[in-house]
Tab-separated table of C-alpha atoms and ligand atoms in Angstrom:
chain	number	residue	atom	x	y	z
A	27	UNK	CA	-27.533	24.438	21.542
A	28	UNK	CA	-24.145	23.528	20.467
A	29	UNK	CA	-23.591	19.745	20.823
A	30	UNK	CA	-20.062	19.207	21.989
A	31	UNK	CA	-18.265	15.937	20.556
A	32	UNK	CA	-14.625	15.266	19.860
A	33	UNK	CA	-13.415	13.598	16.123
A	34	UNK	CA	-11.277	11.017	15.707
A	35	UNK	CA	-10.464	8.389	13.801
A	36	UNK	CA	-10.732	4.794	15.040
A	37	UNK	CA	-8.535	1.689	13.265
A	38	UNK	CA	-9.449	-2.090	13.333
A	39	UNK	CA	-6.537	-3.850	13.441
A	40	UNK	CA	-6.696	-7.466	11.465
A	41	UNK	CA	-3.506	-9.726	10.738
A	42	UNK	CA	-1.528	-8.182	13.570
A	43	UNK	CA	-4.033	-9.308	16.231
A	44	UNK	CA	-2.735	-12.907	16.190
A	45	UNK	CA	1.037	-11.840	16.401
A	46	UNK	CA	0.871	-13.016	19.919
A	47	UNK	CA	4.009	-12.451	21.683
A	48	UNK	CA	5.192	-10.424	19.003
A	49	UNK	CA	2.306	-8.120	18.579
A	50	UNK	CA	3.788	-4.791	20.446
A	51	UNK	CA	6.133	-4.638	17.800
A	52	UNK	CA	3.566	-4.736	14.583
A	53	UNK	CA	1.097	-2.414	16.370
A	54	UNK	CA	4.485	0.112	17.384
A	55	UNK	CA	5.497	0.075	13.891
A	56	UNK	CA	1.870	0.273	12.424
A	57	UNK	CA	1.687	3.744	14.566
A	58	UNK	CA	5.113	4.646	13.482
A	59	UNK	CA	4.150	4.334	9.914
A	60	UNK	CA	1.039	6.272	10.554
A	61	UNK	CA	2.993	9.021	12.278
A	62	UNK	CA	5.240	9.280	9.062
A	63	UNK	CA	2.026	9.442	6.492
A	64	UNK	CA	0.995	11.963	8.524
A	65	UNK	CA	4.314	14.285	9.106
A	66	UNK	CA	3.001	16.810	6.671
A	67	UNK	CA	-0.056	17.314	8.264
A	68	UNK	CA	1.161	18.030	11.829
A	69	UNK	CA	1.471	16.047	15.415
A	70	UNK	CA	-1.617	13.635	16.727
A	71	UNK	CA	-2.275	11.794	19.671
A	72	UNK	CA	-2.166	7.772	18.089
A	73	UNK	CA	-2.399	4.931	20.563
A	74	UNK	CA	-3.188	1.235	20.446
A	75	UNK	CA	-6.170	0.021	22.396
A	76	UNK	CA	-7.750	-3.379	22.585
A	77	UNK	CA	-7.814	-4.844	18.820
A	78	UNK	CA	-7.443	-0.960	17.575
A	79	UNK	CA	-5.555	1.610	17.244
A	80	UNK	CA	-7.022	5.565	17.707
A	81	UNK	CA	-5.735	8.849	15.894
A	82	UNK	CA	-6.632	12.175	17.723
A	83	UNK	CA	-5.511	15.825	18.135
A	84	UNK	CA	-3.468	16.174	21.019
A	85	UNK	CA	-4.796	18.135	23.809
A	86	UNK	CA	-3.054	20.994	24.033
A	87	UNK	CA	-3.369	21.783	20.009
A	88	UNK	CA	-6.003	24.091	19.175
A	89	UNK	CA	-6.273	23.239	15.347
A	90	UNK	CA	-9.282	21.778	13.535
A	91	UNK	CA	-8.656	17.845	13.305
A	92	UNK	CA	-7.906	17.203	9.446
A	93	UNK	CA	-10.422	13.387	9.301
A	94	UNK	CA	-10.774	13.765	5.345
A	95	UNK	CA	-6.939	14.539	4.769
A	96	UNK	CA	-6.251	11.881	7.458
A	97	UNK	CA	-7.853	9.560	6.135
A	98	UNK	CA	-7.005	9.661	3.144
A	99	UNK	CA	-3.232	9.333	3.835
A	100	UNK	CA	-3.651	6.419	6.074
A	101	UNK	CA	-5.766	4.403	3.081
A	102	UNK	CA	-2.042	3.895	1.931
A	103	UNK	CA	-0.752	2.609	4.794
A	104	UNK	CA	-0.416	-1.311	5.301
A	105	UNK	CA	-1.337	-3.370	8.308
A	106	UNK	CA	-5.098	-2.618	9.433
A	107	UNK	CA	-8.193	-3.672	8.069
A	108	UNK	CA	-10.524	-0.786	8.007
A	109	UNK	CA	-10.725	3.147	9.238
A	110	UNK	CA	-13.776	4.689	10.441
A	111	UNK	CA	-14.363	8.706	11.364
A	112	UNK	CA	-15.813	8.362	14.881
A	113	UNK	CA	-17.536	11.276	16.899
A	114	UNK	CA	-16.852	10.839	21.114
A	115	UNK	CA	-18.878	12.151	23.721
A	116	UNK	CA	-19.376	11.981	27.316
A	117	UNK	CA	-21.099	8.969	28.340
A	118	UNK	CA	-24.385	10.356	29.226
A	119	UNK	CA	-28.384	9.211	27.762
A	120	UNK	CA	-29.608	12.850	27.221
A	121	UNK	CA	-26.448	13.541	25.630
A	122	UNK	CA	-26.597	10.196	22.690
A	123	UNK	CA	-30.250	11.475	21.980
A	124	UNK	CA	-28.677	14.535	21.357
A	125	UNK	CA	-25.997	13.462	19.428
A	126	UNK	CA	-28.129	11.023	17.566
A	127	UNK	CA	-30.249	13.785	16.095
A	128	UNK	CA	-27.554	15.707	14.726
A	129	UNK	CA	-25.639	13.472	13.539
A	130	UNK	CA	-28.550	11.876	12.048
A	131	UNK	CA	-29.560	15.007	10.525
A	132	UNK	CA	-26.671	15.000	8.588
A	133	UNK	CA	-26.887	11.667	7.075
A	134	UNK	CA	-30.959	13.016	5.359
A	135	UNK	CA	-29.967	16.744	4.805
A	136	UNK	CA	-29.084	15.571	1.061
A	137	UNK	CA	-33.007	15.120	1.117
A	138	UNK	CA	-32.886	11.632	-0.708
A	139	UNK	CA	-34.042	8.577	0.647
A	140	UNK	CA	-31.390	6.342	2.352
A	141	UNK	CA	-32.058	2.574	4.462
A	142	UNK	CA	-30.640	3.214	7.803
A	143	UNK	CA	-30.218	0.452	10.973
A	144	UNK	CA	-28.678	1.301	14.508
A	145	UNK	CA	-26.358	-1.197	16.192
A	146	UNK	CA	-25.112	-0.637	19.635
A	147	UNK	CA	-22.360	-2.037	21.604
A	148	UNK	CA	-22.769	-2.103	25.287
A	149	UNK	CA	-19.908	-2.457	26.764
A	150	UNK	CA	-20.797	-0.145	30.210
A	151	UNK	CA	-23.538	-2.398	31.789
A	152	UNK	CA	-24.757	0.685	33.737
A	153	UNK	CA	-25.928	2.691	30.766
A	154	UNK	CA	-29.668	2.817	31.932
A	155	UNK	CA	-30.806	1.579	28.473
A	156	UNK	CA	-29.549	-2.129	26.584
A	157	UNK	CA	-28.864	-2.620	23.170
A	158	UNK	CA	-31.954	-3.566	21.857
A	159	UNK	CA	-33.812	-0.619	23.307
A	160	UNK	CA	-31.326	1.722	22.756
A	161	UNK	CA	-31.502	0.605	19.032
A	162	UNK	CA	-35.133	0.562	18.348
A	163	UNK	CA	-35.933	3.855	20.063
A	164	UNK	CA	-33.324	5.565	18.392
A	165	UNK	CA	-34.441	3.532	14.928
A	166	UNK	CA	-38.207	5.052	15.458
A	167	UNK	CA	-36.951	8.713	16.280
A	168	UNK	CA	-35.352	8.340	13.009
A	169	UNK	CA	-38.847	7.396	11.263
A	170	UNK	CA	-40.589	9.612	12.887
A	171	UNK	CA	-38.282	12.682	11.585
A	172	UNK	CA	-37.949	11.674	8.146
A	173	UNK	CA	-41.052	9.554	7.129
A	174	UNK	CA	-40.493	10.158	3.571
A	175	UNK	CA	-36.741	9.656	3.838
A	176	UNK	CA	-35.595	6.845	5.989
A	177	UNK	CA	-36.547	3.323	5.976
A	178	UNK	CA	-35.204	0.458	8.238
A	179	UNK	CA	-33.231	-2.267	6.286
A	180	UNK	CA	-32.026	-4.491	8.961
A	181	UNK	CA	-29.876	-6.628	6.366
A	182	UNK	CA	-27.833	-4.485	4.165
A	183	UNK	CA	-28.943	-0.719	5.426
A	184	UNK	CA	-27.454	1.630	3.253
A	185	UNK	CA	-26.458	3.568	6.375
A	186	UNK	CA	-25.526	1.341	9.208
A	187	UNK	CA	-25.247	3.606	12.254
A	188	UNK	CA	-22.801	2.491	15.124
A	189	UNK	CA	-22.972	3.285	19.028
A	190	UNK	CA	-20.499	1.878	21.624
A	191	UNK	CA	-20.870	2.679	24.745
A	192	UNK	CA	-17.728	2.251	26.586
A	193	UNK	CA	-16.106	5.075	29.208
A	194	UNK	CA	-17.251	7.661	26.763
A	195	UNK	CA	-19.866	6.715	23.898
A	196	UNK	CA	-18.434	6.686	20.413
A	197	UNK	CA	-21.005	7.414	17.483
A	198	UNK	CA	-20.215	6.228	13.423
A	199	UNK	CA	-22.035	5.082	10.554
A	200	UNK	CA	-18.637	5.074	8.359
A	201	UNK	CA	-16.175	2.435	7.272
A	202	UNK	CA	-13.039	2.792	4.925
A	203	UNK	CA	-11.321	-0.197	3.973
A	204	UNK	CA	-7.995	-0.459	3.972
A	205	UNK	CA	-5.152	-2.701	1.795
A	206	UNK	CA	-4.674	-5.051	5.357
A	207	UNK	CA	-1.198	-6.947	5.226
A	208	UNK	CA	1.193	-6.155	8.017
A	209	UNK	CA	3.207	-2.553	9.105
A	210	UNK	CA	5.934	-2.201	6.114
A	211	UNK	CA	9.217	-2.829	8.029
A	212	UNK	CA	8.068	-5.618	9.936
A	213	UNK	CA	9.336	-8.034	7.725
A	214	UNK	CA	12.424	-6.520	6.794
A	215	UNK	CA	13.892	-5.023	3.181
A	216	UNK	CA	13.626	-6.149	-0.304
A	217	UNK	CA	15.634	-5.161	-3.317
A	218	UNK	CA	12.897	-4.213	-5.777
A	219	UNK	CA	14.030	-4.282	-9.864
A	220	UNK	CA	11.659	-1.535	-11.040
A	221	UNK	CA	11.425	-0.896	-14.794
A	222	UNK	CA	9.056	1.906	-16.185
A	223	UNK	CA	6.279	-1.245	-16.639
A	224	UNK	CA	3.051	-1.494	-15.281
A	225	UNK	CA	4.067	-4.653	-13.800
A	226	UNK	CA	7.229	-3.794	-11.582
A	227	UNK	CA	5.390	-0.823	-9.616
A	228	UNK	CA	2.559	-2.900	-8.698
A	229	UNK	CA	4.891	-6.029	-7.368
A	230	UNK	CA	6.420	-3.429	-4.774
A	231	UNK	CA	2.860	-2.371	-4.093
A	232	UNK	CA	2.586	-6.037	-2.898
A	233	UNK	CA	5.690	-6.805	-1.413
A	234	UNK	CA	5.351	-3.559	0.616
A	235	UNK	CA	2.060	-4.933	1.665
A	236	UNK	CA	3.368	-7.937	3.312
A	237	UNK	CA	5.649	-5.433	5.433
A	238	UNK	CA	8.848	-5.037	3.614
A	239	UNK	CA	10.606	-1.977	3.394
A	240	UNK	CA	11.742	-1.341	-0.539
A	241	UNK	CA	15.014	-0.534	-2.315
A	242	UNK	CA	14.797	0.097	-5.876
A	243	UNK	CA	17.017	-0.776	-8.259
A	244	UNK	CA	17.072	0.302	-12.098
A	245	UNK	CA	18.812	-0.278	-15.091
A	246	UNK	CA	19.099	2.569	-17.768
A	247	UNK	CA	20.559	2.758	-20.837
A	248	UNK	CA	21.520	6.533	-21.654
A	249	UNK	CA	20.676	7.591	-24.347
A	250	UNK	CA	19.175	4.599	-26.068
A	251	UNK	CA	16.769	4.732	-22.966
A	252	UNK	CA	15.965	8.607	-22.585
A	253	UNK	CA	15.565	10.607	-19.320
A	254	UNK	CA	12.170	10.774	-20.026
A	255	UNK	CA	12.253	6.933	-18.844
A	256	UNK	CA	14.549	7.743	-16.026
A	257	UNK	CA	12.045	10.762	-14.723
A	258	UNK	CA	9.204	8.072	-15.515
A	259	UNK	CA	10.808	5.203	-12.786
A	260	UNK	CA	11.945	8.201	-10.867
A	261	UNK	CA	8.045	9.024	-10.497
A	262	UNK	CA	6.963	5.328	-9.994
A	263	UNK	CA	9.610	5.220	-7.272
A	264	UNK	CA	7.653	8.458	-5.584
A	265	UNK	CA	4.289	7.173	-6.317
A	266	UNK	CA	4.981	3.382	-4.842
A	267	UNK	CA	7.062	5.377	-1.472
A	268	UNK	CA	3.851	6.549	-0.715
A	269	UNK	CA	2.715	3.085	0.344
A	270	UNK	CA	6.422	1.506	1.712
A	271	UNK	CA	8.165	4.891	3.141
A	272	UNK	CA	11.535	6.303	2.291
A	273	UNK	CA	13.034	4.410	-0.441
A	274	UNK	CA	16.317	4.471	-1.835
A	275	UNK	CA	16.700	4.140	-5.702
A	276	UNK	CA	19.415	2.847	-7.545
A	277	UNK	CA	20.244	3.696	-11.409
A	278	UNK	CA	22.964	1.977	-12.496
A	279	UNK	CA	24.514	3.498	-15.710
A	280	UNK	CA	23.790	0.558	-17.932
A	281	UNK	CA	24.973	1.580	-21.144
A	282	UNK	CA	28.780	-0.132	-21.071
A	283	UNK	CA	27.144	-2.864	-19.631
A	284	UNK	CA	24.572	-3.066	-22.697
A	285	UNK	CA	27.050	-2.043	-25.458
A	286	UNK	CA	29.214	-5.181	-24.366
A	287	UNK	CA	26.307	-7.755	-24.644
A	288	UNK	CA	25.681	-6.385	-27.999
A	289	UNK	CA	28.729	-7.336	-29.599
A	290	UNK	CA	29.006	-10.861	-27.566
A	291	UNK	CA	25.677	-12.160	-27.232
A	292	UNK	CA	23.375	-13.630	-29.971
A	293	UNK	CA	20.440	-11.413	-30.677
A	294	UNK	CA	17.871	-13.962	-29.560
A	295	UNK	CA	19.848	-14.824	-26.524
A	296	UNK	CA	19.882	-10.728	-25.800
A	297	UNK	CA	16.456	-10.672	-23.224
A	298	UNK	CA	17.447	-13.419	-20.805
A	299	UNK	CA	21.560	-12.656	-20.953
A	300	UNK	CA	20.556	-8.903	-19.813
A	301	UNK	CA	18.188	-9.974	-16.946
A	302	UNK	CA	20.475	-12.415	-15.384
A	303	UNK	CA	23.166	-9.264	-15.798
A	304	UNK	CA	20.744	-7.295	-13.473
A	305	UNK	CA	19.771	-9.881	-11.380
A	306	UNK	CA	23.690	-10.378	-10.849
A	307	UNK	CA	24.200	-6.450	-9.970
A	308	UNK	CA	20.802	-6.508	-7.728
A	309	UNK	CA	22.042	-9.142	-6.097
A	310	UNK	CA	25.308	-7.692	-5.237
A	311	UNK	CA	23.760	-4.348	-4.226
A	312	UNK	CA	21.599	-6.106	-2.107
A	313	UNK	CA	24.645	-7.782	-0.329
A	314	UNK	CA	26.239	-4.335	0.423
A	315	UNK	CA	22.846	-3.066	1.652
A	316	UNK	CA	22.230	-5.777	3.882
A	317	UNK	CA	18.476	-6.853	2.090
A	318	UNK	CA	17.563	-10.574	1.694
A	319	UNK	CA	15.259	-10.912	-0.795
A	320	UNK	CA	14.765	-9.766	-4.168
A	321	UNK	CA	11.341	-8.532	-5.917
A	322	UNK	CA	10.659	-8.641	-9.752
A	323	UNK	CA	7.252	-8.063	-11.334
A	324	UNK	CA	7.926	-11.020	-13.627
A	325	UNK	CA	4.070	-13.695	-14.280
A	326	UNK	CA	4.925	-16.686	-15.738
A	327	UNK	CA	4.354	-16.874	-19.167
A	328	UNK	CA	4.168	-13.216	-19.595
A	329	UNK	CA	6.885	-13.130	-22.428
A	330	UNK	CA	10.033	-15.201	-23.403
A	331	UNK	CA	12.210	-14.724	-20.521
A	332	UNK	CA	9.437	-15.530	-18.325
A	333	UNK	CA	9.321	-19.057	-18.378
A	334	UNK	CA	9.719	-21.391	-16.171
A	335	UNK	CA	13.203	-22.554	-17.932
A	336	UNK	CA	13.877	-18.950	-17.691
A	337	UNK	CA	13.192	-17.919	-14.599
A	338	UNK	CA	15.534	-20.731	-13.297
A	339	UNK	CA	18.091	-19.446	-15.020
A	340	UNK	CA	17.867	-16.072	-13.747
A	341	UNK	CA	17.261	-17.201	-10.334
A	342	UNK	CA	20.732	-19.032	-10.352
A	343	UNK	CA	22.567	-16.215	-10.400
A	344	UNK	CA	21.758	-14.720	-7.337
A	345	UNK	CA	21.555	-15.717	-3.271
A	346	UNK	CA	18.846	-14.885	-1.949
A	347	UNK	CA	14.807	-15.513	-2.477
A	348	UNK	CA	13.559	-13.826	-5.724
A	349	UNK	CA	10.031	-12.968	-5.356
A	350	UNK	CA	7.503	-12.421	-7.623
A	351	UNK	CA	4.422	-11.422	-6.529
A	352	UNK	CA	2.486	-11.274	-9.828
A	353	UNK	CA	3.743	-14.647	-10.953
A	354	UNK	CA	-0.153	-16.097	-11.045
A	355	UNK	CA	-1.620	-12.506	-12.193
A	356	UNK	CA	-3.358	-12.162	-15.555
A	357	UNK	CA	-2.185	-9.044	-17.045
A	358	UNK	CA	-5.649	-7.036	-16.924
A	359	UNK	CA	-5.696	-7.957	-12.627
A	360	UNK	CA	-2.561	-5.909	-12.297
A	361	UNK	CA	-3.838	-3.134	-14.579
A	362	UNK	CA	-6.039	-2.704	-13.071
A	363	UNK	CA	-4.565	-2.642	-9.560
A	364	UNK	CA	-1.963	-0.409	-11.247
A	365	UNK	CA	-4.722	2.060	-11.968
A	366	UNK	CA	-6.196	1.853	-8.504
A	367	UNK	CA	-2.478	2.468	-6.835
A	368	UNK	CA	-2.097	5.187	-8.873
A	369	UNK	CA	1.072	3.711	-11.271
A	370	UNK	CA	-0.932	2.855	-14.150
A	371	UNK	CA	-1.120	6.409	-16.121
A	372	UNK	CA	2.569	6.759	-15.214
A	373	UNK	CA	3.160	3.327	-16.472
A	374	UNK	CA	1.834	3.859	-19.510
A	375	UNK	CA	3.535	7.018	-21.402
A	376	UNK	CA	4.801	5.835	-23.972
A	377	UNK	CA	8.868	5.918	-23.621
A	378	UNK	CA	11.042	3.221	-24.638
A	379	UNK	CA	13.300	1.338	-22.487
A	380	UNK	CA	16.165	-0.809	-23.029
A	381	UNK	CA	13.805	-3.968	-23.322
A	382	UNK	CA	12.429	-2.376	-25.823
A	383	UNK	CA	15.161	-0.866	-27.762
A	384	UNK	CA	17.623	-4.106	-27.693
A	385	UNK	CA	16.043	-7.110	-27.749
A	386	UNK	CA	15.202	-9.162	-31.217
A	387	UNK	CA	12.284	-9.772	-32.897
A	388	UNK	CA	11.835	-12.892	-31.911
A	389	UNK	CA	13.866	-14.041	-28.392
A	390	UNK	CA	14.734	-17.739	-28.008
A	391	UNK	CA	11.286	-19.032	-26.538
A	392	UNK	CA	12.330	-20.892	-23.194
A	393	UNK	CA	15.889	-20.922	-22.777
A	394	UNK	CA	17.543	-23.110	-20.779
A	395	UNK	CA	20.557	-22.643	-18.097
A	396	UNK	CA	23.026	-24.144	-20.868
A	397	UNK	CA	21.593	-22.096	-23.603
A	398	UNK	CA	22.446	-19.041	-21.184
A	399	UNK	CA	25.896	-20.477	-20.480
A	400	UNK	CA	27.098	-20.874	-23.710
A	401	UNK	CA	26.184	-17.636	-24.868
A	402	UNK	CA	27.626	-15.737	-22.259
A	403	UNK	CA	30.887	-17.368	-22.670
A	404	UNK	CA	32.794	-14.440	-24.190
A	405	UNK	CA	31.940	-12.094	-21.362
A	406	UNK	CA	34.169	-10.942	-18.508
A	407	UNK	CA	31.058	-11.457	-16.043
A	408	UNK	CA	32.412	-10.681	-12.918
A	409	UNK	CA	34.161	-7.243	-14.765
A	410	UNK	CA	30.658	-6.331	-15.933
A	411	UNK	CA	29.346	-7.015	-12.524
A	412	UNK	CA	31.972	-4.599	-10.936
A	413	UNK	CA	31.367	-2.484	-13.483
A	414	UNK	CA	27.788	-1.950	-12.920
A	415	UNK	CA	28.345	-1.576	-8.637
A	416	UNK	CA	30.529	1.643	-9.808
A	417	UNK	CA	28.523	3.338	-11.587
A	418	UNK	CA	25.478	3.780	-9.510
A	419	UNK	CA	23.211	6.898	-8.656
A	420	UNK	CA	21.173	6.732	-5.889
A	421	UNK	CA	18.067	9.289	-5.304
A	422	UNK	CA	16.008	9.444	-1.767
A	423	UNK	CA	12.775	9.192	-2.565
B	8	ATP	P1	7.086	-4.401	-16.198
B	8	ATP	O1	7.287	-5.877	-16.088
B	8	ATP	O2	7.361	-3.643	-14.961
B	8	ATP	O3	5.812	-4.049	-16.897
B	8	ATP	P2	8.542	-4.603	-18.467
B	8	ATP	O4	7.399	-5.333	-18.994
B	8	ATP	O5	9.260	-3.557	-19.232
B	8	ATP	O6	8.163	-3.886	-17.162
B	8	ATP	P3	9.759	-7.081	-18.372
B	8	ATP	O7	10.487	-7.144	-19.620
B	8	ATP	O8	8.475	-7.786	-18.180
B	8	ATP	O9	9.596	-5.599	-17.938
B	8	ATP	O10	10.771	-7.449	-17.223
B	8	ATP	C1	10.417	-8.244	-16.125
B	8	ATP	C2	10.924	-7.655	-14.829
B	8	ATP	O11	12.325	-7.378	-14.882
B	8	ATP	C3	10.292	-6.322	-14.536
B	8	ATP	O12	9.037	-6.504	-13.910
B	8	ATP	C4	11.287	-5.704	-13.590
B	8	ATP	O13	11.171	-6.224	-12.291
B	8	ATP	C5	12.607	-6.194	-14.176
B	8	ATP	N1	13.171	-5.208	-15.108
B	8	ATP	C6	13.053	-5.149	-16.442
B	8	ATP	N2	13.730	-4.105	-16.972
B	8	ATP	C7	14.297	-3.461	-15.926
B	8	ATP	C8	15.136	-2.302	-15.795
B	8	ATP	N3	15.523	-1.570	-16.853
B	8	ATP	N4	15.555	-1.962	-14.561
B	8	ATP	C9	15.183	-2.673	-13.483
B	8	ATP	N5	14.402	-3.759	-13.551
B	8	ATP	C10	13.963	-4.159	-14.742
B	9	MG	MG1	6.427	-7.258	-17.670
């Protein structure tokens, strides 16, 4: 007998939920994010209902429903808590025993022994059997086909096996978990200063997370900086769009700019001077694209221009809210998140960039607004500024 069920994929919406009056417009542009994720992979039914949202085929498609490929894309969208492949059947006893068994069967035919607990939702008060019943029948049917296989473990069961029985019954056992935060766009756009770091990549990760929708913005420094570095942020860009959608990114021709702080700026002075200079040109940028907030993958402490001194100093130069996600991070946290986003290998090759290839031996530890000041006296800033906004390329990732 072939036992007829339908797949689909059921999302448990978390942060979103208390959005109150507002909470149409996360769970719209949670399903329009899906939708995008999933353009490659063709058209699905996805619809919000209750606290979740559901991805199906649509009715009239005849094509096998893709739940690996599905669910693999939507592990990198933001703004739900946890996925779950879900079998749905008509709501009907003979038919969950049915079910039940194959599905069941499944679970044991790698012939090893697994803990296993049923938990049933009742929602239909008709269904002739209640939870409990429902949950220790189907728990001894289990025993009884694999005594040398399953065991109950009502506490942590390896295999937790889920019924609800609603207008149809809906049968799972598995749970993905997702990166939460809220529906990228939701919260608007942020300017996003990516280098070819580890730590840049992963700050977008975050600030994507929290639902804003990412320009990048990078510096180079043909040819001291190679277009191995450019392909390098041009691949960081691709990896992080994955997570925050179509993103714009900006490589501003930075060698003038660089040359000109060479032969004006002390060498120890060289680190901080040239990050305020980007912050100025982000800043601006930002301005013409209408973005209110900038995003840096600067931690306090990290290195020279990354005090607190210095990070004053390079806020002050721009007008709108720097933020830096990884401020509080020690280093091997955001490896390691950079290795589970996927950035960290890229991050890695081994490429200079112009941090690298200009600044001294030994930057002035903590400099202050003044220091900054006086040695950027005997530069035309708001010429290099210009400067920079001309001489922008910008790639759709
Ligand atoms: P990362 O911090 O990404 O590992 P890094 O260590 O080379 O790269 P830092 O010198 O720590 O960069 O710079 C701090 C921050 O300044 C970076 O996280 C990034 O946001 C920004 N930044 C540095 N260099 C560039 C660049 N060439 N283009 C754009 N942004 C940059
Ligand atoms: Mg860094």
């Amino acid at each position: 007998m072939k036992i007829d069920y339908q797949e689909l994929i059921l999302v448990r919406l978390g942060e979103i939920t208390l959005k109150g009056l507002n909470r149409r417009r996360f769970e719209a542009r949670l399903i329009q994010n899906m939708r995008y994720r999933l353009r490659d992979l063709g058209k699905f039914k996805i619809y919000q209902d209750q606290s979740r949202v559901y991805i199906e085929k649509r009715p009239q498609d005849e094509i096998e429903f893709p739940t690996r490929e599905i669910l693999k894309r939507i592990k990198e969208v933001f703004g739900y808590t946890s996925a779950s492949p879900v079998r749905r059947f008509s709501n009907d006893k003979d038919l969950l025993y049915e079910q039940v068994k194959a599905y069941v069967a499944q679970l044991f035919s790698d012939g090893k022994r697994h803990t296993f607990k049923f938990e049933t939702r009742r929602v239909d008060k008709k269904f002739p059997l209640n939870s409990y019943e429902l949950n220790s029948d189907l728990g001894a049917l289990v025993l009884e086909r694999y005594p040398d296989q399953a065991t109950v473990d009502v506490h942590q069961p390896e295999l937790l096996i889920q019924i609800e029985i609603r207008k149809d019954i809906y049968l799972y056992h598995e749970i993905q978990p997702a990166y939460s935060g809220l529906p990228v766009g939701t919260s608007g756009k942020g300017m996003l200063l990516l280098s070819g770091g580890i730590d840049s990549p992963v700050a977008g990760f975050q600030m994507a997370s929290r639902g804003l929708l990412l320009e990048s913005i990078y510096f180079h420094t043909f040819p001291y900086t190679g277009d191995q570095v450019k392909q390098k942020v041009i691949d960081l860009a691709t990896r992080i769009s994955d997570f925050s959608g179509k993103m714009p990114l900006h490589i501003v021709d930075f060698t003038e700019i660089q040359l000109e702080l060479n032969e004006y700026v002390p060498p120890e002075m060289m680190t901080i001077v040239m990050r305020r200079m980007m912050m100025r040109i982000a800043d601006k940028l930002a301005d013409q694209k209408k973005i209110n907030c900038i995003i840096t993958g600067e931690s306090l402490g990290q290195v020279a221009s990354q005090t607190v001194d210095a990070l004053r100093a390079t806020n002050i130069v721009v007008n709108r809210p720097v933020f830096r996600p990884l401020i509080s991070n020690d280093k091997n946290d955001t490896i390691n998140l950079a290795r589970e986003i996927g950035t960290y290998e890229t991050s890695i090759l081994p490429y200079e960039d112009c941090c690298t290839v200009f600044v001294a031996k030994h930057p002035k530890i903590n400099p202050s607004l003044a220091d900054c000041e006086f040695a950027e006296q005997d530069l035309d800033i708001p010429d290099l500024v210009k400067q920079g906004l001309n001489n922008i390329e910008t790639i759709i990732i």
